[in-house]
Short mmCIF file of C-alpha atoms and ligand atoms in Angstrom, two decimals:
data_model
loop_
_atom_site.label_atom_id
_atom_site.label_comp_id
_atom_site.label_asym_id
_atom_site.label_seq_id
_atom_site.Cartn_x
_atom_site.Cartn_y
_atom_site.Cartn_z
CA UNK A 2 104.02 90.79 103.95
CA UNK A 3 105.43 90.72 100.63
CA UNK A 4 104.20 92.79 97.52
CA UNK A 5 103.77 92.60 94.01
CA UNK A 6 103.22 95.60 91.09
CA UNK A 7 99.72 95.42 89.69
CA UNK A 8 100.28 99.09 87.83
CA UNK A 9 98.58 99.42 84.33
CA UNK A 10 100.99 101.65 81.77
CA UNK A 11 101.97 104.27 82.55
CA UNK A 12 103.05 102.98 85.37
CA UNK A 13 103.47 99.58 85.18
CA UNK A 14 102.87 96.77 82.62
CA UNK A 15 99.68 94.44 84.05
CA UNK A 16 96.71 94.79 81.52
CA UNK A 17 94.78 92.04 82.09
CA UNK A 18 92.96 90.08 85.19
CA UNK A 19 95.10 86.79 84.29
CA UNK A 20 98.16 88.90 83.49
CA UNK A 21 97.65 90.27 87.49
CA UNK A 22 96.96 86.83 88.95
CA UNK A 23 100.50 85.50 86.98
CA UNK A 24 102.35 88.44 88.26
CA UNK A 25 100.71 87.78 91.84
CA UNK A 26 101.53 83.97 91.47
CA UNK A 27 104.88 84.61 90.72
CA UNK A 28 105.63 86.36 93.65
CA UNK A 29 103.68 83.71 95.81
CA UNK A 30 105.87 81.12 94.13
CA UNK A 31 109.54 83.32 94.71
CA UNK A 32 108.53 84.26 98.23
CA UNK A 33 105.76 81.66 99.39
CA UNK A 34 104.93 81.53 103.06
CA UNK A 35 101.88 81.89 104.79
CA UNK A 36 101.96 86.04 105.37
CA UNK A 37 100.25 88.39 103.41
CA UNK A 38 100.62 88.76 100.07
CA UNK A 39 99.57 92.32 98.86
CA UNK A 40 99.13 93.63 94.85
CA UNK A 41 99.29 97.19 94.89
CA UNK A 42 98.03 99.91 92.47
CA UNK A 43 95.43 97.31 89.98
CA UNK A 44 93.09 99.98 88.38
CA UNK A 45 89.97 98.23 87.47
CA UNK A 46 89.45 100.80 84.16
CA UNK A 47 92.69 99.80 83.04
CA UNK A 48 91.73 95.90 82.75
CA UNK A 49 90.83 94.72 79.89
CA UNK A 50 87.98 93.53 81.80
CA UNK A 51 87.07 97.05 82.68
CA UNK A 52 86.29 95.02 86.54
CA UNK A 53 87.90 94.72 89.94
CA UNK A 54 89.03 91.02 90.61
CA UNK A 55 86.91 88.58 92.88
CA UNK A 56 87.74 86.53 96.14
CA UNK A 57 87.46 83.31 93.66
CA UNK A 58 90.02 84.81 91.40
CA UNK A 59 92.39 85.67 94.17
CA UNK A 60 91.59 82.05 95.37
CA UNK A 61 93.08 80.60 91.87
CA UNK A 62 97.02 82.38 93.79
CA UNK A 63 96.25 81.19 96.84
CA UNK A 64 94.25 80.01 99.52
CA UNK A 65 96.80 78.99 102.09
CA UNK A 66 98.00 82.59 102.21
CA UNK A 67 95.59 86.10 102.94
CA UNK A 68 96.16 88.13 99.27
CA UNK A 69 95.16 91.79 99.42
CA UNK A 70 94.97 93.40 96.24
CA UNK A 71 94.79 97.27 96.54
CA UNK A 72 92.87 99.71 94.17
CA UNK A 73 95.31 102.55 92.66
CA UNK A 74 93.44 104.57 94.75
CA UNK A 75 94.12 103.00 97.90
CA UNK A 76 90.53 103.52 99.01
CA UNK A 77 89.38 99.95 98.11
CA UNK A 78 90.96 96.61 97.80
CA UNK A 79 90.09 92.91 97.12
CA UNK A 80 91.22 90.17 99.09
CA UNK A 81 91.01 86.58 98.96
CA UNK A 82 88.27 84.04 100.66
CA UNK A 83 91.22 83.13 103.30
CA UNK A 84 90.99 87.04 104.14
CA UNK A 85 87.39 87.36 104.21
CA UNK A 86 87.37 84.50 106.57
CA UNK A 87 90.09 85.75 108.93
CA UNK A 88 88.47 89.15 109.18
CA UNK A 89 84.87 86.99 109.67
CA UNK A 90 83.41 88.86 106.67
CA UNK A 91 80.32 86.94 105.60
CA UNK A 92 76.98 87.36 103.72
CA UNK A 93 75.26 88.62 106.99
CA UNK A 94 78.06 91.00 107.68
CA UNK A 95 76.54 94.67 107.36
CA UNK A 96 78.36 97.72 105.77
CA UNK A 97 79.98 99.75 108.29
CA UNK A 98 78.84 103.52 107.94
CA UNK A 99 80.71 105.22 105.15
CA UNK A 100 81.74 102.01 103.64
CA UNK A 101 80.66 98.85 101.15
CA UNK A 102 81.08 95.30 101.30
CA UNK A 103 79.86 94.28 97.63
CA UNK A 104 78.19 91.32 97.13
CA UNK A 105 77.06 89.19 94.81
CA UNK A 106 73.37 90.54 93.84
CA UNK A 107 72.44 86.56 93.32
CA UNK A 108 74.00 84.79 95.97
CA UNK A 109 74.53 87.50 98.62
CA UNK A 110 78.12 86.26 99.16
CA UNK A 111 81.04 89.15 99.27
CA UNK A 112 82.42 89.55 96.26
CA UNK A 113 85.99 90.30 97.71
CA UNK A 114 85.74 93.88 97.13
CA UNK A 115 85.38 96.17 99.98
CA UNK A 116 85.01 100.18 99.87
CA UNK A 117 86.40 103.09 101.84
CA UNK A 118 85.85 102.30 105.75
CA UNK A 119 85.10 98.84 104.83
CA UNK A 120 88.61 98.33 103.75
CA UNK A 121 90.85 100.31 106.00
CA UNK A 122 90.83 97.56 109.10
CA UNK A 123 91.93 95.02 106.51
CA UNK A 124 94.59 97.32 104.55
CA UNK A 125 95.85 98.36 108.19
CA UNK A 126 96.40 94.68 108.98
CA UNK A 127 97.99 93.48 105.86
CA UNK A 128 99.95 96.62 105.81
CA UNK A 129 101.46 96.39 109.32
CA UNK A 130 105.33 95.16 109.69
CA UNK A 131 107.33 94.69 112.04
CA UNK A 132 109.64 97.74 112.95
CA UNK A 133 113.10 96.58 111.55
CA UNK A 134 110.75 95.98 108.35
CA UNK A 135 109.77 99.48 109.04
CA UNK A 136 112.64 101.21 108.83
CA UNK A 137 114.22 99.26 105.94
CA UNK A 138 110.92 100.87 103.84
CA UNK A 139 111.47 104.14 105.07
CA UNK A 140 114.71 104.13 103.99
CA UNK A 141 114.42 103.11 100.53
CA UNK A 142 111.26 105.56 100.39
CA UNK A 143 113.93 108.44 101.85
CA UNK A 144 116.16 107.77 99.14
CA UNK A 145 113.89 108.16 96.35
CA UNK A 146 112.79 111.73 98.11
CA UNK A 147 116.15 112.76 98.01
CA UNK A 148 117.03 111.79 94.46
CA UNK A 149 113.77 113.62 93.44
CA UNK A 150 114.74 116.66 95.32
CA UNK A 151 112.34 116.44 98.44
CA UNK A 152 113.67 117.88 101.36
CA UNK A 153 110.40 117.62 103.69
CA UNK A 154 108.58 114.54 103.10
CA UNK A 155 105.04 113.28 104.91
CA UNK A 156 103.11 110.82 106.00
CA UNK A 157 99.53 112.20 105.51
CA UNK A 158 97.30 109.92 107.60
CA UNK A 159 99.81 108.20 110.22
CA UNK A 160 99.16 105.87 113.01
CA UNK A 161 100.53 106.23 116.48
CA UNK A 162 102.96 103.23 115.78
CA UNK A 163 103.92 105.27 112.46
CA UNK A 164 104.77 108.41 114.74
CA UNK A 165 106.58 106.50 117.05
CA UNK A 166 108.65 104.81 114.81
CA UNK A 167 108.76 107.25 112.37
CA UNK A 168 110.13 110.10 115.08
CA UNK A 169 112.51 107.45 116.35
CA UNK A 170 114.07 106.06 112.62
CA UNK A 171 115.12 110.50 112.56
CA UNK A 172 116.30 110.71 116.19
CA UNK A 173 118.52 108.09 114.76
CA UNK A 174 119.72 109.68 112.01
CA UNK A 175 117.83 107.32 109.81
CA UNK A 176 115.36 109.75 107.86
CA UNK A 177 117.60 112.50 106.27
CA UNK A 178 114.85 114.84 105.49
CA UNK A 179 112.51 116.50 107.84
CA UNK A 180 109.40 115.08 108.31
CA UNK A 181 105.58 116.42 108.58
CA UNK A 182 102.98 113.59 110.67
CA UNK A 183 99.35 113.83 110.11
CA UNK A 184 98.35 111.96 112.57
CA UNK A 185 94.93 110.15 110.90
CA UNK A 186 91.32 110.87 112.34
CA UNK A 187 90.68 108.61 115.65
CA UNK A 188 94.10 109.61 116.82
CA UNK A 189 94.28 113.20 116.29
CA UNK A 190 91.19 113.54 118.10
CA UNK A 191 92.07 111.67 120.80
CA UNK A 192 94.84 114.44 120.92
CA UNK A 193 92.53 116.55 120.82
CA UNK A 194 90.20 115.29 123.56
CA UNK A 195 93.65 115.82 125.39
CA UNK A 196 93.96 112.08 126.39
CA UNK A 197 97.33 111.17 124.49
CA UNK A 198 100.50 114.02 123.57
CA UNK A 199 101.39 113.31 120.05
CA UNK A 200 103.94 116.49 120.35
CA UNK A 201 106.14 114.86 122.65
CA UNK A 202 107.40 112.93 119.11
CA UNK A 203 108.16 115.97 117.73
CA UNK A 204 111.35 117.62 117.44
CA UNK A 205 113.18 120.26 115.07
CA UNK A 206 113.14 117.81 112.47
CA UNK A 207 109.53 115.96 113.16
CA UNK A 208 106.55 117.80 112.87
CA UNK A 209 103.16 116.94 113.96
CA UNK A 210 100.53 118.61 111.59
CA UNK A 211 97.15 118.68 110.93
CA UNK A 212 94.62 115.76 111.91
CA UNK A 213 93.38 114.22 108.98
CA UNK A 214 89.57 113.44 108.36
CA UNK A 215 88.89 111.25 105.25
CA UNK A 216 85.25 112.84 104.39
CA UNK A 217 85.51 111.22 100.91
CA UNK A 218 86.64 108.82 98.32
CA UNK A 219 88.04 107.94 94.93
CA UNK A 220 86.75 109.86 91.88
CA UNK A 221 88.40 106.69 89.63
CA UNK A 222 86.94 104.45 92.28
CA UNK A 223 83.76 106.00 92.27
CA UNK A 224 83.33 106.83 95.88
CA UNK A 225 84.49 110.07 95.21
CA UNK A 226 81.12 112.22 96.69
CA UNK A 227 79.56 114.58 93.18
CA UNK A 228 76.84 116.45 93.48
CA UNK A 229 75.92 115.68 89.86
CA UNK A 230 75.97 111.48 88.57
CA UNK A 231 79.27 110.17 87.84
CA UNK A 232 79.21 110.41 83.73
CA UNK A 233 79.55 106.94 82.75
CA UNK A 234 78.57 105.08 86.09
CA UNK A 235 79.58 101.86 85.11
CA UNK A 236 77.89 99.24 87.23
CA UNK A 237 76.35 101.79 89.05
CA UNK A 238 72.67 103.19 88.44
CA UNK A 239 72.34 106.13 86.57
CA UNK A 240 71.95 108.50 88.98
CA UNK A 241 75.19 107.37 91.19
CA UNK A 242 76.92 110.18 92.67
CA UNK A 243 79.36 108.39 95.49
CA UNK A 244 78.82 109.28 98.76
CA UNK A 245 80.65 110.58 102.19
CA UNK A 246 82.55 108.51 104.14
CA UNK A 247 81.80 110.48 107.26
CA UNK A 248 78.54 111.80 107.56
CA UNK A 249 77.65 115.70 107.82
CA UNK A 250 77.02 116.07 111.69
CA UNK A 251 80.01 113.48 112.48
CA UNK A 252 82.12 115.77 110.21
CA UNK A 253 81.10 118.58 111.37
CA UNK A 254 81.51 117.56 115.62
CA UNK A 255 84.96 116.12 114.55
CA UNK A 256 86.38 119.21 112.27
CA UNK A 257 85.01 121.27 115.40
CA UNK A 258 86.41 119.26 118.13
CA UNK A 259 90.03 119.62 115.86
CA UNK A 260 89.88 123.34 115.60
CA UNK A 261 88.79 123.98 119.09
CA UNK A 262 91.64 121.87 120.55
CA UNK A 263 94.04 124.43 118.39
CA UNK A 264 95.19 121.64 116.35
CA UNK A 265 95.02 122.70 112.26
CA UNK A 266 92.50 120.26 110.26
CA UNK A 267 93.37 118.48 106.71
CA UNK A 268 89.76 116.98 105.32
CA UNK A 269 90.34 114.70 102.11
CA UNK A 270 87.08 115.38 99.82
CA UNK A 271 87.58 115.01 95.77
CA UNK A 272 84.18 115.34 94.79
CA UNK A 273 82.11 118.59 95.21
CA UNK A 274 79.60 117.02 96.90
CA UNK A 275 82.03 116.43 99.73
CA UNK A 276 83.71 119.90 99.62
CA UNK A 277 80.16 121.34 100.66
CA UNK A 278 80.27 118.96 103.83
CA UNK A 279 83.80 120.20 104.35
CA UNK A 280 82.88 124.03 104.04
CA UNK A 281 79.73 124.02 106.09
CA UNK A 282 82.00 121.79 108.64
CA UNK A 283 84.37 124.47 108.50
CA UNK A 284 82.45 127.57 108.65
CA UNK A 285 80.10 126.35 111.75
CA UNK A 286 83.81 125.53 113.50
CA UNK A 287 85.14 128.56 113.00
CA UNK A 288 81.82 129.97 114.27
CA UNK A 289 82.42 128.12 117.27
CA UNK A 290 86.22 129.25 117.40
CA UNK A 291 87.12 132.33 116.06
CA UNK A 292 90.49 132.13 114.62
CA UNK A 293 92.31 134.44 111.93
CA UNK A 294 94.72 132.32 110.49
CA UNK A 295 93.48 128.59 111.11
CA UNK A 296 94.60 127.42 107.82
CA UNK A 297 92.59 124.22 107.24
CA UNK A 298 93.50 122.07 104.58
CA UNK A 299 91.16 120.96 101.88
CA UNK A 300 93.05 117.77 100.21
CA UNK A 301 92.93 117.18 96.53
CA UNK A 302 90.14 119.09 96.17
CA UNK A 303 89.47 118.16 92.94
CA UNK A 304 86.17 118.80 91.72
CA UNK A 305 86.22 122.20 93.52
CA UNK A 306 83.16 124.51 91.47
CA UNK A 307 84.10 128.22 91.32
CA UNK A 308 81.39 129.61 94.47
CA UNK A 309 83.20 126.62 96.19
CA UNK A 310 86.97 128.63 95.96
CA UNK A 311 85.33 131.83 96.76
CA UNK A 312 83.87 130.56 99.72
CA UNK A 313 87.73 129.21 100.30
CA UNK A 314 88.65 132.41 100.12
CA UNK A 315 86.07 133.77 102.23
CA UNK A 316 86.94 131.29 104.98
CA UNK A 317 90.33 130.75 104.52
CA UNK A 318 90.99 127.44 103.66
CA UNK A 319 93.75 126.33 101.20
CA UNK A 320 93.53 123.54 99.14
CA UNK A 321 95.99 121.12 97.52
CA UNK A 322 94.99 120.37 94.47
CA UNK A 323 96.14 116.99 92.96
CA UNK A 324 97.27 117.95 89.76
CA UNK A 325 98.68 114.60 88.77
CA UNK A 326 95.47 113.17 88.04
CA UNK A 327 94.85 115.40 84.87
CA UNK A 328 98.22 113.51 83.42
CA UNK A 329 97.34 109.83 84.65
CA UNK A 330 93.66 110.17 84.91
CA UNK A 331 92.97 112.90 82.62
CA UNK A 332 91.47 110.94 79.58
CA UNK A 333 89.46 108.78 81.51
CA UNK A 334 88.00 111.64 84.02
CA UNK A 335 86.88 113.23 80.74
CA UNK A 336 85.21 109.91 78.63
CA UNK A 337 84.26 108.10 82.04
CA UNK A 338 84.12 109.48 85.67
CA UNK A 339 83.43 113.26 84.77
CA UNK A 340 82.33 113.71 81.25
CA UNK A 341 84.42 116.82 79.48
CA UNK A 342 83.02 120.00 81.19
CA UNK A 343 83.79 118.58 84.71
CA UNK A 344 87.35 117.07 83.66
CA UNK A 345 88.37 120.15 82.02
CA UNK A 346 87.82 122.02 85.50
CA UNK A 347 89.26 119.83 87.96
CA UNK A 348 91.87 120.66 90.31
CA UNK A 349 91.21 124.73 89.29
CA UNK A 350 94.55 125.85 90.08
CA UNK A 351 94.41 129.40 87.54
CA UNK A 352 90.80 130.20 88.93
CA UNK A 353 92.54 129.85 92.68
CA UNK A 354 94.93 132.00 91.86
CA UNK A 355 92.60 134.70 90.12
CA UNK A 356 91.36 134.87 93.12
CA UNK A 357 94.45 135.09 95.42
CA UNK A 358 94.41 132.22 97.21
CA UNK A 359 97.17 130.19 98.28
CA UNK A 360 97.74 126.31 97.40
CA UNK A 361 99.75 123.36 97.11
CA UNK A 362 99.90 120.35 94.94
CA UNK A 363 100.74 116.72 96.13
CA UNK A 364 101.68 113.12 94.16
CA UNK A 365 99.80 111.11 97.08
CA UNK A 366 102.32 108.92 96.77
CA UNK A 367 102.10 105.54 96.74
CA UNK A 368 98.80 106.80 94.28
CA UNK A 369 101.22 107.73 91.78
CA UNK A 370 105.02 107.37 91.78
CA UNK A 371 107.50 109.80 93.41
CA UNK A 372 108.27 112.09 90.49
CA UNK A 373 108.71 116.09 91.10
CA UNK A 374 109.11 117.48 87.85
CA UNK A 375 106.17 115.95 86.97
CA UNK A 376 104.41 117.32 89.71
CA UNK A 377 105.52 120.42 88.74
CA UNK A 378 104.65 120.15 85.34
CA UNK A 379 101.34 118.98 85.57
CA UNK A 380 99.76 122.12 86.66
CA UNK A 381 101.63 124.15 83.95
CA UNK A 382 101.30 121.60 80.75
CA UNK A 383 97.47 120.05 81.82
CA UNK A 384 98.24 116.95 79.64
CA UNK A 385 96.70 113.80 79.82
CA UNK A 386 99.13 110.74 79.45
CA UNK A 387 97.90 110.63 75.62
CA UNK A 388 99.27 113.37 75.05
CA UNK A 389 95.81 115.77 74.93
CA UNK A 390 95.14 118.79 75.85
CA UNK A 391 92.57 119.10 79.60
CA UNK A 392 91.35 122.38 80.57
CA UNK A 393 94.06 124.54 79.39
CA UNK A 394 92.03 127.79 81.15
CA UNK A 395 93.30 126.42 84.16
CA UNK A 396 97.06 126.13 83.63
CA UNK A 397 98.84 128.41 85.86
CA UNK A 398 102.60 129.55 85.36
CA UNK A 399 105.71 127.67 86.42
CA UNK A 400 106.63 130.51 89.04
CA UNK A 401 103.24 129.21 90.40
CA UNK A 402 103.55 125.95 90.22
CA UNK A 403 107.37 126.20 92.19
CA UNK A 404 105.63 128.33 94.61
CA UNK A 405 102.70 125.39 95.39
CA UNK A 406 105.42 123.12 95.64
CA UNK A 407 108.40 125.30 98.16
CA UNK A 408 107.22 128.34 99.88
CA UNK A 409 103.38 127.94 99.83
CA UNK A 410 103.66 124.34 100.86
CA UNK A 411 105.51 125.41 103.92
CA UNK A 412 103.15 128.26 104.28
CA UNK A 413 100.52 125.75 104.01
CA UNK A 414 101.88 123.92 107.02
CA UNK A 415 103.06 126.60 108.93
CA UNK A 416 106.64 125.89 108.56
CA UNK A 417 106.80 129.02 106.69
CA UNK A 418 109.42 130.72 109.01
CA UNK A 419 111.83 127.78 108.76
CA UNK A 420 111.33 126.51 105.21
CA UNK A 421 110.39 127.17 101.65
CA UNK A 422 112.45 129.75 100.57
CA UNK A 423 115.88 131.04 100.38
CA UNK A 424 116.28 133.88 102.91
CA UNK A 425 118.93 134.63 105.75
CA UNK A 426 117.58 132.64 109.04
CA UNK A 427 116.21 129.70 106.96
CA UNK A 428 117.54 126.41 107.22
CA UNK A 429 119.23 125.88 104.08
CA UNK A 430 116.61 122.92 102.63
CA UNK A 431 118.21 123.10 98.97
CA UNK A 432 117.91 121.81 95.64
CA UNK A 433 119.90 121.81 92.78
CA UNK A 434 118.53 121.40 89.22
CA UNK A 435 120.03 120.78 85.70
CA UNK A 436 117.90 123.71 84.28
CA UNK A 437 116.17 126.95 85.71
CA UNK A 438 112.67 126.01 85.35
CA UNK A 439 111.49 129.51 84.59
CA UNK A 440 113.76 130.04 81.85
CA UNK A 441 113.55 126.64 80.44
CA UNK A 442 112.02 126.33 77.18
CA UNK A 443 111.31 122.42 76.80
CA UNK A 444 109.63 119.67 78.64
CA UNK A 445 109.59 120.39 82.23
CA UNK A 446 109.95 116.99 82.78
CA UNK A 447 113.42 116.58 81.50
CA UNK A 448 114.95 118.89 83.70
CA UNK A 449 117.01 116.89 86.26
CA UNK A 450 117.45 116.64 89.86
CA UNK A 451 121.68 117.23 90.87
CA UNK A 452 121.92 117.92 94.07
CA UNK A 453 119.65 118.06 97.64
CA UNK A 454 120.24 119.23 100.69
CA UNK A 455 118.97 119.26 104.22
CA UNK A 456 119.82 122.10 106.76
CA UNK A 457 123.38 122.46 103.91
CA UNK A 458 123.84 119.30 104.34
CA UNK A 459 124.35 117.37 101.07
CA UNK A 460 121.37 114.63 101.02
CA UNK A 461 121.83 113.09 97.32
CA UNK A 462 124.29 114.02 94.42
CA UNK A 463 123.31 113.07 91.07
CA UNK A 464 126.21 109.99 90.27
CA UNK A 465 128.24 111.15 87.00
ZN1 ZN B 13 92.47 109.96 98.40
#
C-alpha cells in the first residue's frame, strides 16, 4: 500500500474535494502500481464541500488500483468502485449489525462510504503489509515516540499478526520503548474463551493489556452514540443521535465473558448514550464477578454527564478522556456536533477529579499527530485551535495533567509498580524537558523534549 495526507489545517493543507483527489493523484502518479492506495485523515467538515467523497470521485484517481480514503476518525472510510467490487459490496448488500453502507437514496447504489463495522474488514485489508513493511513503520513510528518523550507506547486495538510481530520487532531490539497490546475484541475473547495464549508474547518489555470492545463511534463522524440529537445533524434527520456499534446484550455477554476470564476490559464509547451501555455492561459483570480492583477502562469518554462519573466512581472504572479534541475539534463540537452546553463539558477532566477519580488522557494517534506537550496542555489551556476559550470549569492543573499522562497512566494499566514515577525499584523510564512544566509560566506547548530514556538507557537526545 502506499499513502497519501488528506489532513485539513491544522494538520495538514487539503481543503477541498479536488484539492484531495490532486494530492491522491499525485501519489498514484509517483508510486503507481496496482496495490492499495490509501488517503488518510480527510475530515468531511473541513471540505469546502462540507461532504465525504464518493466511489465516482475516487474513480476520477483511479480505477485500475483499490483507493481507500480514511475519515480523521478512522471509524469510516470511502473507497473506490474497484474496492467495492473486490469486497463484492453491491446495492443488495445489507448493513452488517453496528455498521452502514450508505447509498444513494435514488439509485440504491453504495455511495463509497461505509460506517463503523462496515468499514473495518476493508480498512484491515488495505491496511495489512507485509512484515519487513511492518517493521520499517514501527520504526519510524518509535522514533517519533522517543523524540516526543514517550517511553511506553501502544497499540490500542491489535491483531494477532500485530502481537506477533510487534513482540518479535522488541525481542529484536527493534522497538526501544516498552510496549502495551490491546489485543482488539474477537481476539481477546478468544483469549478469554481460553482457546489461544496471547501472554506467551509477552515479556518484561511487551505487555498484553486490556481487550478492547469498540461499543461506539465518531462524535465528528456522527456515529458517536448521544442520548440527546447531534446539534446540527447535517444530512441526518433531526432527531439523529448515532448509535452502538455493539448492541446492549452482545456488550454486555462480551464485557462479562472479559472480566470473568480475569483479563481487564477497555470499551471505546464517546457519546453518553454509549457510556450507559458500558456502565450497565460493567456493573451486571462485576455482579457476576466480584472483583475490588478490576480497573476497566472507559476510552475517550467524552460526552461523560456528571451521574455518569459518579457512577465511575461508584464502580470503579477510569476513563481516558481525549482531551485533544477540545483543541482540534473544539469549535466545531460547539457550532456543529454538540451545540455549546455539551462542548463546553466534554472530556470532564476537573469534575473527575472533584470527585477523586483517577484518569488518563490519550492523542489516539494516527487521529491526531504524536505531540505530548500538547497533550498535556490541552487539559490545562481548553483551547480550541482558534484560539477560544471551551469549558474553562473543566480545566484541571498541570500537576494533573502530568499525573494523567506518567503515574496514573501506568496505574491505569497496572504497570504501576514498574513505571510512572521516579522512586527506588522503578525502571528508570525518563524524560528530560527544556522547562519544569509546573513552574513554567508560558505556553505549555513550547516547552521542549531533550532527552528520553528507557530502563537509563538514553532513547533520543535532542540534536544541538
Ligand atoms: Zn475512536
Amino acid at each position: 500500500a502506499i499513502a497519501a495526507d488528506l489532513n485539513s489545517p491544522p494538520i495538514g493543507t487539503v481543503q477541498t474535494i479536488a484539492e484531495a483527489l490532486e494530492v491522491l493523484k499525485e501519489v498514484d502518479a509517483e508510486q503507481p502500481g496496482d496495490g492499495w492506495l490509501i488517503g488518510f485523515g480527510y475530515d468531511d467538515t473541513m471540505l469546502k464541500e462540507m461532504r465525504h467523497f464518493t466511489s465516482a470521485e475516487l474513480d476520477s484517481v483511479s480505477t485500475t488500483r483499490p483507493i481507500l480514503a480514511m475519515h480523521i476518525s478512522a471509524h469510516m472510510a470511502v473507497v473506490n468502485s474497484l474496492a467495492l467490487e473486490r469486497f463484492n459490496i453491491t446495492a443488495e448488500t445489507p448493513a452488517p449489525p453496528g455498521g452502514e453502507i450508505r447509498k444513494d437514496p435514488e439509485t440504491g447504489k453504495p455511495t463509497g462510504l461505509l460506517l463503523e463495522t462496515a468499514s473495518r474488514p476493508v480498512q484491515l485489508a488495505a491496511l495489512h503489509m507485509p512484515p519487513l513493511q511492518q517493521i520499517a513503520v514501527v520504526r519510524s513510528a518509535a522514533e517519533i515516540y522517543a523524540a516526543q518523550g514517550f517511553t511506553t507506547v501502544e497499540n490500542g486495538l491489535a491483531t494477532l499478526e500485530q502481537i506477533k510481530g510487534m513482540s518479535g520487532a522488541s525481542k529484536l531490539g527493534l522497538i526501544p520503548q516498552r510496549l502495551v497490546l490491546w489485543p482488539k475484541d474477537e481476539l481477546g475473547l478468544e483469549a478469554a474463551e481460553g482457546t489461544i495464549d496471547l501472554q506467551q508474547y509477552g515479556s518484561d518489555r511487551v505487555y498484553i493489556g486490556a481487550t478492547k470492545l469498540v461499543g461506539d463511534g465518531s462524535i465528528q463522524g456522527y456515529t458517536g452514540f448521544l442520548s440527546k440529537p447531534y446539534y446540527k445533524p447535517g444530512e441526518h434527520p433531526a432527531d439523529y443521535r448515532g448509535y452502538p456499534n455493539i448492541d446492549a446484550d452482545t456488550l454486555k455477554a462480551q464485557v462479562k465473558a472479559i472480566h470473568c476470564a480475569g483479563q481487564q476490559v477497555a470499551v471505546h464509547e464517546n457519546g453518553d448514550a454509549g457510556i450507559d451501555l458500558f456502565l450497565d455492561a460493567w456493573e451486571a459483570a462485576l455482579e457476576a464477578c466480584p472483583a475490588h480492583d478490576a480497573r476497566p477502562i472507559l476510552i475517550h469518554a467524552q460526552m461523560s454527564r456528571p451521574d455518569q462519573l459518579e457512577r465511575m466512581k461508584k464502580l470503579g472504572v477510569t476513563p481516558s478522556f481525549f482531551s485533544a479534541h477540545v483543541y482540534y475539534w473544539g469549535d466545531r463540537h460547539r457550532d456543529l456536533f454538540l451545540g455549546p452546553e455539551r462542548a463546553a463539558a466534554m472530556n470532564p477532566a476537573a469534575s473527575a477529579v472533584a470527585l477523586g477519580i483517577r484518569f488518563t488522557t490519550h492523542l489516539d494517534t494516527p487521529i491526531v499527530p504524536i505531540d505530548s506537550m500538547l497533550q498535556l496542555w490541552t487539559p490545562v489551556a481548553r483551547e480550541t485551535s482558534s484560539g477560544k476559550s471551551l469549558g474553562p470549569e473543566e480545566r484541571i492543573s498541570v500537576e494533573r495533567a502530568l499525573r494523567a499522562m506518567t503515574s496514573d497512566a501506568a496505574w491505569q494499566l497496572g504497570l504501576e509498580d514498574r513505571i510512572g514515577s521516579i522512586e527506588p525499584g522503578k525502571q528508570a523510564d525518563l524524560v528530560i524537558l527544556s522547562a519544569n512544566p509546573l513552574e513554567h509560566d508560558g505556553d505549555l506547548r513550547s516547552i521542549e523534549i531533550e532527552r528520553t530514556l528507557v530502563g537509563g538507557v538514553m532513547i533520543y537526545e535532542k540534536p544541538d
